[in-house]
Short mmCIF file of C-alpha atoms in Angstrom, two decimals:
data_model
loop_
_atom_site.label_atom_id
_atom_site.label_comp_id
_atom_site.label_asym_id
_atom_site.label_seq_id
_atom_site.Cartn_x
_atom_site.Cartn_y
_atom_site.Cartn_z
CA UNK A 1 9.17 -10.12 14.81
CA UNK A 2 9.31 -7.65 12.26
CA UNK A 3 13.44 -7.87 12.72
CA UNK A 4 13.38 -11.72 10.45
CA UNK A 5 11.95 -9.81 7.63
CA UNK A 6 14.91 -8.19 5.49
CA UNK A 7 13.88 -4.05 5.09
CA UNK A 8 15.96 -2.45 3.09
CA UNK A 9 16.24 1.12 4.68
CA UNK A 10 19.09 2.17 2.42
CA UNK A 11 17.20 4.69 0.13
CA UNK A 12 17.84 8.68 -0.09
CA UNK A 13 17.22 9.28 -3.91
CA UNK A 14 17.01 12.82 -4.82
CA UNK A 15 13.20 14.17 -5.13
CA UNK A 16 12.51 14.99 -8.78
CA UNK A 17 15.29 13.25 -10.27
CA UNK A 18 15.12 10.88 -13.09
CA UNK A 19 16.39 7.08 -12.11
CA UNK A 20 16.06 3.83 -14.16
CA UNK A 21 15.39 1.04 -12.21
CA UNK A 22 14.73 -1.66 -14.77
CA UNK A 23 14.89 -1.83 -18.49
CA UNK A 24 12.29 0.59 -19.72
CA UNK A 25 11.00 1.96 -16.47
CA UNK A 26 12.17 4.91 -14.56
CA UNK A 27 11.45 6.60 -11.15
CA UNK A 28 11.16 9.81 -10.08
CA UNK A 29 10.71 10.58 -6.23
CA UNK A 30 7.56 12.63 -4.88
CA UNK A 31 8.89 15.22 -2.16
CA UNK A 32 6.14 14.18 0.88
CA UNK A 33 8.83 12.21 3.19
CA UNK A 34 6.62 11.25 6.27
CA UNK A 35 6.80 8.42 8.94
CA UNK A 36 4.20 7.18 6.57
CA UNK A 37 5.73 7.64 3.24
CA UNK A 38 9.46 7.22 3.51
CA UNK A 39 11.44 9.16 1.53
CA UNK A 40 8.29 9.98 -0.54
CA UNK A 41 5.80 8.38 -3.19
CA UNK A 42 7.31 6.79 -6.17
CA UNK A 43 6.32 7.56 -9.39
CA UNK A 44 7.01 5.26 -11.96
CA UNK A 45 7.25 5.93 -15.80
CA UNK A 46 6.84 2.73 -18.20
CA UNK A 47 8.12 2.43 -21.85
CA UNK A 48 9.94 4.93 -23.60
CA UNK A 49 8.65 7.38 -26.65
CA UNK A 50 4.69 5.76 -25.67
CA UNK A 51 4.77 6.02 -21.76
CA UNK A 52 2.47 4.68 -18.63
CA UNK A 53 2.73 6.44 -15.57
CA UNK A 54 2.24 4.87 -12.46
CA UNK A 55 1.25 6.40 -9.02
CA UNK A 56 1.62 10.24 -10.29
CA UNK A 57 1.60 10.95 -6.56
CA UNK A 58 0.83 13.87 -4.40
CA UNK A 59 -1.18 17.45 -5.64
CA UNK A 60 2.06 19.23 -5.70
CA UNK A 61 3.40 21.40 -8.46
CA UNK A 62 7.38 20.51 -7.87
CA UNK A 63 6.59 16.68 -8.77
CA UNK A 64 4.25 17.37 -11.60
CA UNK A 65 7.10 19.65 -13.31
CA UNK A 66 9.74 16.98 -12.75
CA UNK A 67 7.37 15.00 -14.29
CA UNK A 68 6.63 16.53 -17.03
CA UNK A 69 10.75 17.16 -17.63
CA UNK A 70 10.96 13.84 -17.60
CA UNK A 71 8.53 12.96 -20.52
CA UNK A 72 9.30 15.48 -22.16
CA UNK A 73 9.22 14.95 -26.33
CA UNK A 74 7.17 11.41 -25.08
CA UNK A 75 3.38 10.81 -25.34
CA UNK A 76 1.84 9.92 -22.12
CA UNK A 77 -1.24 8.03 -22.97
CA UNK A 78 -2.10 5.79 -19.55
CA UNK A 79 -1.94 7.31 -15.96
CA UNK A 80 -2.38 4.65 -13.86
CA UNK A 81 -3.64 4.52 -10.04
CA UNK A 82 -2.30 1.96 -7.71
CA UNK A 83 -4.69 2.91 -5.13
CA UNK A 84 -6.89 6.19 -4.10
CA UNK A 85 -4.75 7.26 -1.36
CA UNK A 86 -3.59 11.24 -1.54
CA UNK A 87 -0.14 10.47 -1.72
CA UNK A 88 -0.68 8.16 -4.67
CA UNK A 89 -3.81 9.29 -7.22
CA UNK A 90 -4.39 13.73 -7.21
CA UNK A 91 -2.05 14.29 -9.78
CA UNK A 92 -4.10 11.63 -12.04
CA UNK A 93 -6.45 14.06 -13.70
CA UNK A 94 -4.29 17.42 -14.28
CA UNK A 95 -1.47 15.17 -15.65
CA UNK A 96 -3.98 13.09 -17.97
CA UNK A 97 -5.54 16.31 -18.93
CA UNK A 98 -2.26 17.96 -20.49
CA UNK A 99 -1.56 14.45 -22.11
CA UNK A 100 -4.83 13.48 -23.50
CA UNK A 101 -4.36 10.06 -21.52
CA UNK A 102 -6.36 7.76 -20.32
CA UNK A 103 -6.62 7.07 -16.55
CA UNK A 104 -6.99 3.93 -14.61
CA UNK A 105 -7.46 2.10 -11.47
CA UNK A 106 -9.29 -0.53 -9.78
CA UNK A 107 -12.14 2.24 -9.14
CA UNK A 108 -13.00 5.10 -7.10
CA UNK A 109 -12.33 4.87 -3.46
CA UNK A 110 -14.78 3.25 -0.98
CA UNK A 111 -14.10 1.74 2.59
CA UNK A 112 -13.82 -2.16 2.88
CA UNK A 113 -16.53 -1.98 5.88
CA UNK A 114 -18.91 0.94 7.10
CA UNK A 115 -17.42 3.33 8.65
CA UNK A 116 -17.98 3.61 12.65
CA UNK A 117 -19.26 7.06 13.67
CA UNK A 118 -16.03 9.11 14.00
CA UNK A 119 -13.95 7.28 11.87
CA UNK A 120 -15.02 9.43 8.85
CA UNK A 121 -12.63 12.58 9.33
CA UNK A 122 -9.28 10.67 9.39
CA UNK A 123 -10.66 8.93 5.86
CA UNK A 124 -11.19 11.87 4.03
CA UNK A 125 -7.78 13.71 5.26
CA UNK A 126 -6.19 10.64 3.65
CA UNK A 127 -7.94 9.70 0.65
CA UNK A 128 -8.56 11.01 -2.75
CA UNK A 129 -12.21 10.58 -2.48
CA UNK A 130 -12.13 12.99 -6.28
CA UNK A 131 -10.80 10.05 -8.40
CA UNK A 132 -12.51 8.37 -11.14
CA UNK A 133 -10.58 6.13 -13.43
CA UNK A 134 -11.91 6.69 -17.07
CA UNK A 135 -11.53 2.98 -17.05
CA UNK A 136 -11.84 0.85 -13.96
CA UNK A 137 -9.68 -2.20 -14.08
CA UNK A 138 -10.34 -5.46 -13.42
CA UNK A 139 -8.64 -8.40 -11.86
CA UNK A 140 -6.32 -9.32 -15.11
CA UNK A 141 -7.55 -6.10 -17.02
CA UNK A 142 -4.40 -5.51 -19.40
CA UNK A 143 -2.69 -1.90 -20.76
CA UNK A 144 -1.21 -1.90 -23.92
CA UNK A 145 1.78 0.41 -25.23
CA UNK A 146 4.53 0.63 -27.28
CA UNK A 147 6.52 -1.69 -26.19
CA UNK A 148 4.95 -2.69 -22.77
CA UNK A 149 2.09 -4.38 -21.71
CA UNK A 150 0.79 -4.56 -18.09
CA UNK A 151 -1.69 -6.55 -16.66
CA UNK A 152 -3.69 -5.59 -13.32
CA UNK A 153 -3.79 -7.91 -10.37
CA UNK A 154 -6.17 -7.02 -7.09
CA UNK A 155 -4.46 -6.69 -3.83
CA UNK A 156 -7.20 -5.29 -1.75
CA UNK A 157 -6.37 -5.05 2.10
CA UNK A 158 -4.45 -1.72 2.21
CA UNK A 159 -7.56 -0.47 0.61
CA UNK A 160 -10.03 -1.93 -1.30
CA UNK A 161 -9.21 -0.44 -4.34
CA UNK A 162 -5.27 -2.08 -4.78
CA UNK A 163 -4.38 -3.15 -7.57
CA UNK A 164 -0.32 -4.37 -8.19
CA UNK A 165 0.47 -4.12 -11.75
CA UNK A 166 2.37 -6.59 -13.96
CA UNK A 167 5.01 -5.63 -16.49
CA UNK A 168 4.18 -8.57 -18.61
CA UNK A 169 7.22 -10.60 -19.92
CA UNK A 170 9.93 -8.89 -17.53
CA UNK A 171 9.65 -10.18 -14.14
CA UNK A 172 8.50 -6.99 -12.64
CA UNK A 173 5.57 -5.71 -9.99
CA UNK A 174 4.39 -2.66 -9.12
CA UNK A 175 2.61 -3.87 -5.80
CA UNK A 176 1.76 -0.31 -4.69
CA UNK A 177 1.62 -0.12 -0.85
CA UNK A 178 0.80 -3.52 -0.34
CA UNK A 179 4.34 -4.73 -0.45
CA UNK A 180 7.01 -2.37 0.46
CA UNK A 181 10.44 -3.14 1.23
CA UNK A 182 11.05 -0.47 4.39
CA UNK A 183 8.74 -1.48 6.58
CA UNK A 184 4.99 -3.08 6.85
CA UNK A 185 2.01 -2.22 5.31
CA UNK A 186 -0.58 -0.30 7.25
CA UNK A 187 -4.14 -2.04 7.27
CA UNK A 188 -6.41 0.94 8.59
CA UNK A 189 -10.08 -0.10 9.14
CA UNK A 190 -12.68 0.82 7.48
CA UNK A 191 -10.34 1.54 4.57
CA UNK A 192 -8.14 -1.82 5.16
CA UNK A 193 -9.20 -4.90 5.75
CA UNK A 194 -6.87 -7.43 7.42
CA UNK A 195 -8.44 -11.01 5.90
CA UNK A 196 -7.92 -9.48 2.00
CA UNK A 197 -4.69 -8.46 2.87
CA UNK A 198 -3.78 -11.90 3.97
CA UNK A 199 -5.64 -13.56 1.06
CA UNK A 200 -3.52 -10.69 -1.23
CA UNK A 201 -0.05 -12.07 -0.29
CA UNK A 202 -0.71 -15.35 -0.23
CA UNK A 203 -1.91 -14.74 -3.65
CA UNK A 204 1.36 -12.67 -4.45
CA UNK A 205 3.89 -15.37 -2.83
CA UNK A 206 2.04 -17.94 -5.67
CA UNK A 207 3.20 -15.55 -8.58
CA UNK A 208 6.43 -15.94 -10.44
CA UNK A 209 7.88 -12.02 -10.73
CA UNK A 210 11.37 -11.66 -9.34
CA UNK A 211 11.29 -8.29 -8.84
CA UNK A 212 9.12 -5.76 -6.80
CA UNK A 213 9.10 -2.13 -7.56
CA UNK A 214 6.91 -0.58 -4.14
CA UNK A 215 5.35 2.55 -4.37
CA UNK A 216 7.81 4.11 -1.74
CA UNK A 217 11.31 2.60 -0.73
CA UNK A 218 13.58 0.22 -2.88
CA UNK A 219 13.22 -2.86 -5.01
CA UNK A 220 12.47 -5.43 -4.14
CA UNK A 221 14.37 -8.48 -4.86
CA UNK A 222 13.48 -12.83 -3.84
CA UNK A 223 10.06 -10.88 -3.54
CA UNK A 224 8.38 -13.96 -2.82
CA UNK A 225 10.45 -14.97 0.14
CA UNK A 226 9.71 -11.37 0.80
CA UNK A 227 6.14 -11.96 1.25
CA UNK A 228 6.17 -14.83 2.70
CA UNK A 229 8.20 -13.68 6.04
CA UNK A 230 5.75 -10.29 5.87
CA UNK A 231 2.53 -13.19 6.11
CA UNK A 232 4.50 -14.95 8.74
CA UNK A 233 5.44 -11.99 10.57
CA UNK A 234 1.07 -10.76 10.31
CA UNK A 235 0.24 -13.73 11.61
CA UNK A 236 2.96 -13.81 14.85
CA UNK A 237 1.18 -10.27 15.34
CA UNK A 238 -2.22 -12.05 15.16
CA UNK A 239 -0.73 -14.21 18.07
CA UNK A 240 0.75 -11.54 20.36
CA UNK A 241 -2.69 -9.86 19.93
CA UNK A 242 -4.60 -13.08 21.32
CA UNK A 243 -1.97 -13.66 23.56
CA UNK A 244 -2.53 -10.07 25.58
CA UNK A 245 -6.18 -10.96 25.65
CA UNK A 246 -5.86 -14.05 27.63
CA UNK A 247 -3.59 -12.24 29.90
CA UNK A 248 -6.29 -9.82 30.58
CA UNK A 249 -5.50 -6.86 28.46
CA UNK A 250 -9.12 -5.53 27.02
CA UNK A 251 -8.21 -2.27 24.90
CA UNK A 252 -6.15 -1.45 22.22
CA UNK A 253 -3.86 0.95 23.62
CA UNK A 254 -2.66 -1.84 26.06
CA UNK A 255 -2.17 -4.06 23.58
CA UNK A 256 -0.19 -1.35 21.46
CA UNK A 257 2.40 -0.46 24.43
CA UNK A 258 2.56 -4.45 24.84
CA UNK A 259 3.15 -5.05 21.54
CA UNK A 260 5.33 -2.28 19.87
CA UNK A 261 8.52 -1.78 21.91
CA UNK A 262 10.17 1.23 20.93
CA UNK A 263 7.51 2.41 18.60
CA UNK A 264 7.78 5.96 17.23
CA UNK A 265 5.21 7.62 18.66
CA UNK A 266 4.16 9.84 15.53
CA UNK A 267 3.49 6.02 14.31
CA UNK A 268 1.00 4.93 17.82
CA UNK A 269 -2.20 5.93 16.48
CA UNK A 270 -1.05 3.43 13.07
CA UNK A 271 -0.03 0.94 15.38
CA UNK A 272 -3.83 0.97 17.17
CA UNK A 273 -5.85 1.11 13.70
CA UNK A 274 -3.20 -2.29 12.95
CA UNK A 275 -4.34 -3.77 16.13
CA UNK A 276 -7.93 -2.90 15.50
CA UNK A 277 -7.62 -4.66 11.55
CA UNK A 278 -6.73 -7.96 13.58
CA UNK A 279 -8.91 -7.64 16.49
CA UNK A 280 -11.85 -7.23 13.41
CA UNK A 281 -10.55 -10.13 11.64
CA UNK A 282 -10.40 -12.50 14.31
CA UNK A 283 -13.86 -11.38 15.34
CA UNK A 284 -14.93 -12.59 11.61
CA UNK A 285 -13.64 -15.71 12.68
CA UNK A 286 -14.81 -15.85 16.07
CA UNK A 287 -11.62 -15.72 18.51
CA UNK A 288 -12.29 -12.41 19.74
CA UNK A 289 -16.02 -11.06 21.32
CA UNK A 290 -16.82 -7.16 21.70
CA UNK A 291 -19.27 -6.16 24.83
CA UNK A 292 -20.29 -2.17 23.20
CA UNK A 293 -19.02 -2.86 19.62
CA UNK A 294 -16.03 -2.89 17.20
CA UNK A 295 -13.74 0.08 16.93
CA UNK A 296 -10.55 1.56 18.82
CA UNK A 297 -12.15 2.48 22.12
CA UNK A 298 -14.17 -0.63 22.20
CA UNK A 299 -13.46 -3.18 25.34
CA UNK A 300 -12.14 -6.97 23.70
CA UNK A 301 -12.13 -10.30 25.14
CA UNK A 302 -10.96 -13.97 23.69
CA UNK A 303 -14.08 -15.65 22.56
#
């Protein structure tokens, strides 16, 4: 399924290099390549003399000083936080507190359900439960600099807390980790929730940009044909879930090696938490019944 949507696998920048990718915004590449991540977070940099930065990325010292190189003789005054993930938000506070600048984001982080018993150990090894925008944004919230204005847009599903950004005037989208050209977007409950994310690209594929810039991997570009095939592609997954339930399959993992032929298997316990994001959303909407419960060990039948 995921083979109709066209990824765009063709991107090995250089980590800590300097890159424009559109008029007045520039890129520089975290170095945290995982199965996860790509070829690492990007970090964006908006404007030029007065400068936003976007996603500052991962607590490591390398990216902040190519940072920092990079603005060099500039005046940061906005740090801005797609979403509270650790790849994405800890270098938000020591790079606002050399600047003076302001940060922002949605808010701090907080699951989209309550966490099952368990389930709390893999959330904090991946978020950035330490950040607290000095100003939380709201849905159409607006940043002003020289030069460049952006205005906030909610795109919870991911996590609660996304928030795409919109270079007003040009076009452009920062959309984070909800839309990324390399590959789908992970939906991990409790910090995901599959029903916003749906509800977050249909909103997206109603917008007018023309151009995507993802917080890892390439541009974007036709980014709402993009989405479209990615909400097409969610809910053909939706079908093949329902469609091993009839046929008798009752837990996730059978599902998964169903499902996901030729999966990496670093990516298997992603693949489950995916599952489990449907499974919870079609049990909002009454297709799917639990005997003991929600949650990855649970035992799943069609309504």
């Amino acid at each position: 399924m995921s083979d109709d949507i066209p990824f765009n696998r063709d991107f090995d920048p250089r980590p800590g290099a300097v890159q424009e990718v559109a008029a007045g915004v520039r890129r520089i590449l975290a170095p945290n390549p995982s199965p996860f991540t790509f070829r690492g977070t990007n970090t964006y940099l908006v404007g030029h003399g007065e400068v936003a930065v976007i996603d500052p990325g991962p607590d490591d010292p390398d990216h902040l000083a190519a940072i920092e190189r990079a603005v060099a003789g500039e005046r940061v005054t906005a740090v801005i936080v797609t979403h509270t993930h650790r790849d994405h938000s800890p270098l938000a506070g020591p790079l606002a507190s050399a600047h003076g600048a302001t940060t922002y984001g949605f808010g701090p982080h907080r699951p989209a359900r309550q966490p099952l018993p368990g389930e709390e150990a893999r959330l904090d090894a991946s978020n950035d439960s330490a950040f607290r925008p000095d100003v939380a944004l709201a849905d159409g919230a607006g940043i002003e600099g020289e030069g460049w204005q952006l205005t906030a847009v909610h795109t919870p599903g991911h996590t609660s807390n996304h928030i795409s950004l919109a270079l007003d005037g040009t076009g452009l989208l920062f959309s984070g980790d909800h839309v990324m050209g390399w590959s789908t977007t992970i939906v991990a409950p409790p910090d995901g929730r599959m029903a916003d994310f749906m509800a977050s690209l249909d909103r997206l594929a109603d917008r007018d940009e023309t151009l995507y810039l993802p917080g890892h991997g390439a541009p974007i570009p036709d980014p709402r044909r993009f989405v479209r095939l990615l909400a097409l592609h969610r809910r053909q997954r939706e079908a093949s879930i329902l469609k091993r339930l009839e046929e008798g399959d009752r837990r996730i993992p059978e599902i998964v090696a169903a499902i996901y032929k030729g999966l990496d298997p670093r990516l298997t316990s992603a693949a489950g938490l995916s599952v489990l994001a449907h499974i919870e959303d079609l049990m909002e909407r009454g297709a799917v019944v639990a005997a003991d419960g929600c949650g990855l060990s649970a035992v799943y039948r069609p309504a």
